[in-house]
Tab-separated table of C-alpha atoms and ligand atoms in Angstrom:
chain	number	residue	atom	x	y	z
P	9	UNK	CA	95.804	94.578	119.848
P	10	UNK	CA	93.045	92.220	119.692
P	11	UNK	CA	91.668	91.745	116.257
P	12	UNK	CA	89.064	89.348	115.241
P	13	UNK	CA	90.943	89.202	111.657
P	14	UNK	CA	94.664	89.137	111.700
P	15	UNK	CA	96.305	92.174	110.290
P	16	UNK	CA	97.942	92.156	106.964
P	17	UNK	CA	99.945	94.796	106.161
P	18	UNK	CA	101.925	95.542	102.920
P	19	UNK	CA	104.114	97.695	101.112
P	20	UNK	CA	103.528	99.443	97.650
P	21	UNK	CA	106.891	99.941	96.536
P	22	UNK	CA	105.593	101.391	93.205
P	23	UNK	CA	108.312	102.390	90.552
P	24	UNK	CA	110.736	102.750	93.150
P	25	UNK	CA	114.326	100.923	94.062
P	26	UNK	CA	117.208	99.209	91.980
P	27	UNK	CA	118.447	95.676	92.797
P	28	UNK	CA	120.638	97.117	95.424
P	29	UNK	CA	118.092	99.447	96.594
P	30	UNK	CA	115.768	96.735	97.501
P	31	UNK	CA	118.165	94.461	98.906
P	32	UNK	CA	119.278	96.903	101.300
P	33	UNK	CA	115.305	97.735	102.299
P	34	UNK	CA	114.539	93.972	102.746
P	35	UNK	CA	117.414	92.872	104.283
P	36	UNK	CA	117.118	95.541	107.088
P	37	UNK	CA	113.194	94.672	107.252
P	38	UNK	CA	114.018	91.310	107.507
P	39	UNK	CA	115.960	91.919	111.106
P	40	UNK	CA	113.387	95.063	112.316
P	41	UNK	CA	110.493	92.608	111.950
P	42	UNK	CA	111.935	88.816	113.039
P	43	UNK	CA	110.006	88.731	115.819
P	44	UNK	CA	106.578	89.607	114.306
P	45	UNK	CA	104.159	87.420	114.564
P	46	UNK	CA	101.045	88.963	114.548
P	47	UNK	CA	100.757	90.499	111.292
P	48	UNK	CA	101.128	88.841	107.770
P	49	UNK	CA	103.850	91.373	106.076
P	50	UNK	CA	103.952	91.782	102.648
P	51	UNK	CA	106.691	93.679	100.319
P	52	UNK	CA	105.521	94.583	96.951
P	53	UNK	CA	108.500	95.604	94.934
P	54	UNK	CA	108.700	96.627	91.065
P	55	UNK	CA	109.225	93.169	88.599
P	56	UNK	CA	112.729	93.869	87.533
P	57	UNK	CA	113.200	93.046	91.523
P	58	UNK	CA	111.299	90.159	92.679
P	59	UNK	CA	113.692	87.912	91.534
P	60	UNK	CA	116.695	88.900	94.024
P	61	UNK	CA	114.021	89.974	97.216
P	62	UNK	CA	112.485	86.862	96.909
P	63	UNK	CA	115.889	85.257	97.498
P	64	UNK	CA	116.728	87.904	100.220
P	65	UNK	CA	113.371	86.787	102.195
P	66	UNK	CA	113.197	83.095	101.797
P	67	UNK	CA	114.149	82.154	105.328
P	68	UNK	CA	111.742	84.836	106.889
P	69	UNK	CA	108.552	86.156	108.122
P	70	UNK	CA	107.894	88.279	104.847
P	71	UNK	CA	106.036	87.388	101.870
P	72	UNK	CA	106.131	89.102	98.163
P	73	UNK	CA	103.440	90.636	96.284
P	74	UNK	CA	103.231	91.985	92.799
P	75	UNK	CA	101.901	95.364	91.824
P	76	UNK	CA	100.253	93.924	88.415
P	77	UNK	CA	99.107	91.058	86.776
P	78	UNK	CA	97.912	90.315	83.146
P	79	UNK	CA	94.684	88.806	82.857
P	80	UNK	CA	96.259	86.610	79.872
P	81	UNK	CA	98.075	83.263	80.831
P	82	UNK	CA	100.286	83.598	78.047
P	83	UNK	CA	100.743	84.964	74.418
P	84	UNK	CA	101.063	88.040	72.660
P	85	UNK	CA	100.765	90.960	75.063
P	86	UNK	CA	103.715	93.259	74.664
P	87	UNK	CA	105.112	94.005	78.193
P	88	UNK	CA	102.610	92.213	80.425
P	89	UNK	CA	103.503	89.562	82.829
P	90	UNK	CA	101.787	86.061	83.776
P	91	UNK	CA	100.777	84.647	86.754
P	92	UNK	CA	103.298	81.534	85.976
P	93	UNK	CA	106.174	84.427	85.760
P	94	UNK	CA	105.152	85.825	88.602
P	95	UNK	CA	105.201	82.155	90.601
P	96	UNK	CA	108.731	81.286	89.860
P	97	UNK	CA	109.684	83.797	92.110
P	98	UNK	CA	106.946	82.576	94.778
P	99	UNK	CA	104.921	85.880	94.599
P	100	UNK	CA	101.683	84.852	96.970
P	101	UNK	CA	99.792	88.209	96.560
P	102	UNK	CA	98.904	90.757	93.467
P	103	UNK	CA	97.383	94.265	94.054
P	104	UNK	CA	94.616	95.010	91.555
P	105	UNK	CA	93.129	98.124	90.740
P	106	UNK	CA	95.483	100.385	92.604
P	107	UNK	CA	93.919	103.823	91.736
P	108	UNK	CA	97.178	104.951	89.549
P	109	UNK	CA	96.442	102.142	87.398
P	110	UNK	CA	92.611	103.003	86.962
P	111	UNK	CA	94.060	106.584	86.465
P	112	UNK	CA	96.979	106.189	84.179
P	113	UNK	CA	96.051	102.832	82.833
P	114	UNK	CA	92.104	103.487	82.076
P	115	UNK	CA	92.076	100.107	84.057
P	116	UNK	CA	88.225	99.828	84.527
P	117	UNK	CA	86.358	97.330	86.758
P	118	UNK	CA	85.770	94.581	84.374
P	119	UNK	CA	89.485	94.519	83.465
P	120	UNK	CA	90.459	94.016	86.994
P	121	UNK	CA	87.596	91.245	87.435
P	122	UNK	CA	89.398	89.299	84.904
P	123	UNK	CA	92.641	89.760	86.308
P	124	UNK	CA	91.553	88.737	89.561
P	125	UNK	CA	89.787	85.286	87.830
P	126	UNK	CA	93.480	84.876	86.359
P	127	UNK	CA	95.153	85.331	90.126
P	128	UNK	CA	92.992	82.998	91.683
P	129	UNK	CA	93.230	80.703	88.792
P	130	UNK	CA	96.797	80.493	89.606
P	131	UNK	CA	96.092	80.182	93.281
P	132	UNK	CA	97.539	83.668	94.271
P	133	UNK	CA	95.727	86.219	96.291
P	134	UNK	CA	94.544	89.686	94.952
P	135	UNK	CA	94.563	92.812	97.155
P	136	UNK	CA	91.580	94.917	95.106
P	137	UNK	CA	91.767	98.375	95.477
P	138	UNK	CA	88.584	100.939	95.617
P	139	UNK	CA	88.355	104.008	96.727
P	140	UNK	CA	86.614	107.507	95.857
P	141	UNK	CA	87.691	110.772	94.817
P	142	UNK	CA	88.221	114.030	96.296
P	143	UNK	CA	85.297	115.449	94.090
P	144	UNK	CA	83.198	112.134	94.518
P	145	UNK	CA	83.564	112.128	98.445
P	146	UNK	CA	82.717	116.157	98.328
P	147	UNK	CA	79.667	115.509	96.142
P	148	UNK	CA	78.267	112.898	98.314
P	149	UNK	CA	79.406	109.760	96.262
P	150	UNK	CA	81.137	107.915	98.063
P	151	UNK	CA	79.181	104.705	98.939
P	152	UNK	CA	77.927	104.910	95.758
P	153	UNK	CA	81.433	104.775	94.181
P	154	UNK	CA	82.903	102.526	96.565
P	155	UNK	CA	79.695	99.891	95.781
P	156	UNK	CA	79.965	100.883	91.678
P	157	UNK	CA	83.770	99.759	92.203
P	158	UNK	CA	83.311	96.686	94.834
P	159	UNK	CA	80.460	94.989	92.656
P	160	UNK	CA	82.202	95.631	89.147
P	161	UNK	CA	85.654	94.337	90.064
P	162	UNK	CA	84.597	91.194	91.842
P	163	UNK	CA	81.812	90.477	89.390
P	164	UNK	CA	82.353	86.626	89.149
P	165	UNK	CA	84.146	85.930	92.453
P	166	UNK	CA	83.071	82.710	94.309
P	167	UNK	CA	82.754	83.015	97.995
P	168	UNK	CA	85.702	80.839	98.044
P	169	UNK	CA	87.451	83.057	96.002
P	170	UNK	CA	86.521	85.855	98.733
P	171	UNK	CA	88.079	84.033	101.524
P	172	UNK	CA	90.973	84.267	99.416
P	173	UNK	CA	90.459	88.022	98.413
P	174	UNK	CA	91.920	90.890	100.763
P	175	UNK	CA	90.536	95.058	99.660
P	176	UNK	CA	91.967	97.886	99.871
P	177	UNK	CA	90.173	100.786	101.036
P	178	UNK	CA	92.291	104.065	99.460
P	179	UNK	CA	90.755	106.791	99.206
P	180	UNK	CA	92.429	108.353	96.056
P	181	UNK	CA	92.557	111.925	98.009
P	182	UNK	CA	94.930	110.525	100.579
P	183	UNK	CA	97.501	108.660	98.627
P	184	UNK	CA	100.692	110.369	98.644
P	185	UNK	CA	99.291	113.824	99.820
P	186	UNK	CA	100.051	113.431	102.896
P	187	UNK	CA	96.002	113.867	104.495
P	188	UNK	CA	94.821	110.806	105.419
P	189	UNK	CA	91.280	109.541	106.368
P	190	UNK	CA	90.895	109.917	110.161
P	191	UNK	CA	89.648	107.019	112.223
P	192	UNK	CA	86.189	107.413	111.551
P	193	UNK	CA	86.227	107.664	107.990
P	194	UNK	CA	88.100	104.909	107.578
P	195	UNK	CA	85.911	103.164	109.920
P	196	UNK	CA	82.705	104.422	108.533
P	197	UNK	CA	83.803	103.112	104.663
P	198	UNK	CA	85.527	100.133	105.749
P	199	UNK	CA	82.330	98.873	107.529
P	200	UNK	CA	80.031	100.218	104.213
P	201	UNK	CA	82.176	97.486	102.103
P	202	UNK	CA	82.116	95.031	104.590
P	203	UNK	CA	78.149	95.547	104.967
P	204	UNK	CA	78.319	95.376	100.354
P	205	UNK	CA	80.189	91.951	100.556
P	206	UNK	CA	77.156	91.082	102.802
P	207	UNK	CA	74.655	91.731	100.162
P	208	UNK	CA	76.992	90.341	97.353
P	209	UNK	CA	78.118	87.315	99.473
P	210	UNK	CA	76.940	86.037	102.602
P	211	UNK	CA	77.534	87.437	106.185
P	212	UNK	CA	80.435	84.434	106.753
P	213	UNK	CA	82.203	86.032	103.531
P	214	UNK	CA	81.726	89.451	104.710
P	215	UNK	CA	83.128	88.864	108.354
P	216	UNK	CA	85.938	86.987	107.070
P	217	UNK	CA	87.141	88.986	104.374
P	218	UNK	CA	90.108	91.488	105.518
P	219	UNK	CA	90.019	94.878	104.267
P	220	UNK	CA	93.791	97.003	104.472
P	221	UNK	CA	93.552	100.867	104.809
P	222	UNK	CA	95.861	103.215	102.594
P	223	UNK	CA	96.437	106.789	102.313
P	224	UNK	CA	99.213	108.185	104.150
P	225	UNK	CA	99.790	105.762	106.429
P	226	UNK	CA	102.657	106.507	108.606
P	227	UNK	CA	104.066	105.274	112.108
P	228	UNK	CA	101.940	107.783	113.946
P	229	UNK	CA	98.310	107.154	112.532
P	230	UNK	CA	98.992	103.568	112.113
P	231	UNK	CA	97.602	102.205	115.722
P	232	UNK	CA	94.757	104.638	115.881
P	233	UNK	CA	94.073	103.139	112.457
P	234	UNK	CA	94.637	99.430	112.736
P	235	UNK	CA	92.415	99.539	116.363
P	236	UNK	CA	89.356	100.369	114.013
P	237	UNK	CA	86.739	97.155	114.126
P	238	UNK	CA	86.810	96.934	110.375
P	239	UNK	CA	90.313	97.746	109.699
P	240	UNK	CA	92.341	94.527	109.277
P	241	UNK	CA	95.620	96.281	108.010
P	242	UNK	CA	97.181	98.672	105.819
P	243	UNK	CA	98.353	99.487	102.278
P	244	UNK	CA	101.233	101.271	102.885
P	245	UNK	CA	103.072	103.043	99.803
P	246	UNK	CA	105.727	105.909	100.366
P	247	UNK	CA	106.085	105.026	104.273
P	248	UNK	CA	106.932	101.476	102.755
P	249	UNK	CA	109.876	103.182	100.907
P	250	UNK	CA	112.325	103.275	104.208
P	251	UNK	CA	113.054	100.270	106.619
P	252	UNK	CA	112.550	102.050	109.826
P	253	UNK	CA	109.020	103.845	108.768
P	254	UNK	CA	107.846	100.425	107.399
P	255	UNK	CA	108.901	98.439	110.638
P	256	UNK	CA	107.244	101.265	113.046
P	257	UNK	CA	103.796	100.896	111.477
P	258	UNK	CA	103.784	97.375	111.839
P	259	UNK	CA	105.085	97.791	115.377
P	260	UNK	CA	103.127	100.509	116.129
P	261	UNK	CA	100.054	98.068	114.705
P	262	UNK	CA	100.164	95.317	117.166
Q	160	LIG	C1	99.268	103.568	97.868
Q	160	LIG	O1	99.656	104.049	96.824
Q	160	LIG	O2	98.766	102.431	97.892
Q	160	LIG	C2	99.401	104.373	99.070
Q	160	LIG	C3	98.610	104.119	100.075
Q	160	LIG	O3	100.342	105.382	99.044
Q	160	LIG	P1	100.756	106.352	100.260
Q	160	LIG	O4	100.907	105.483	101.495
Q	160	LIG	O5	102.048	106.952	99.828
Q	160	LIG	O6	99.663	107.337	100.414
């Protein structure tokens, strides 16, 4: 597939997998996906296991994410991790703002502005989430939402900060219900927040910055997905859970 933006796709493992369980996941994605070339692959597994799957994928293709990050360098903050933590174990990326965080969290945008001024401070990259509602896409909110969200959680970004910045279109009525935006809705929003990062940015920024699709993605919707102009990859959560579904969307992707 011939993408002006190389793909990036990774996996939201969520609060899912032991040790052994992970091991087992990454070891067999580690021989499914030697080959792969084209895509930047990223594994995003709880804390308790980034120590041992960052040892598991040193000598490969595969690079680790984290699902969280505190805004706080260090101190008192009762179950939060740092960015420095999170290094030691060579974590590149951090998703922000994943819409179960916003839910169960109350993260708003300004929290996960900071946290993304903290991940860049500690030359990591975010992946900032957005994405609408059932009831806000029914009531004609979308765009609105999706700009609300875009200009409120990167509120203090440099543009060098954006070149450094992937998004994560989810629309919160696809993830993990098994309906998934078709090709032209992902399309149609992914293009909208490329076209915001214009106004917010510059056009440069806006054309460089990759944005990942996520809802439901699966082996079978991921090519019609990934051959969308302004779809530069995927968020994938519980397809990520299972070495051969993983492997077959990236496949299926190139
Ligand atoms: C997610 O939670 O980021 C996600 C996209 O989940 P799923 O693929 O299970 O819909």
């Amino acid at each position: 597939m011939n993408k002006e933006r190389k793909l990036i796709i990774a996996g939201n493992w969520k609060m899912n997998k032991t040790v052994a369980e992970a091991l087992d996941l990454v070891r067999g994605l580690k021989i499914e996906l030697a080959n792969v070339k084209e895509v930047d692959i990223v594994v995003c597994p709880p804390f308790t296991t980034l120590s041992d799957v960052s040892e598991a994928i040193l000598d490969s293709n595969i690079r680790l994410g984290a699902q969280n990050m505190s805004e706080h360098n260090v101190g008192a903050y009762t179950g939060e991790i740092a960015a420095v933590m999170l290094k030691e174990f060579s974590v590149r990326y951090v998703i922000l703002g994943h819409s179960e965080r916003r839910q169960y969290q109350k993260e708003s945008d300004e929290l996960i502005s900071r946290k993304a001024q903290a991940v860049h401070g500690a030359s990591l990259k975010p992946i900032v989430c957005v994405g609408e509602t059932l009831a806000e896409r029914e009531g004609g909110q979308t765009e609105a939402v999706l700009e609300r969200q875009l200009r409120g959680s990167l509120a203090g970004s440099s543009k060098d900060q954006m070149a450094e910045t992937i998004l994560a279109y989810e629309p919160v009525w696809a993830i993990g219900t098994g309906k998934t935006a078709d090709a032209g809705q992902a399309q149609e929003a992914h293009a909208f927040i490329r076209g915001v990062l214009g106004k917010m940015f510059d056009e440069t920024v806006a054309r460089r910055v990759r944005i990942q699709y996520g809802g439901s993605v699966k082996p079978s919707n991921a090519r019609e997905l990934m051959s969308q102009p302004d779809v530069d990859g995927a968020l994938v959560g519980g397809a990520s859970l299972e070495t051969r579904s993983f492997a077959d969307i990236i496949k299926n992707s190139i």
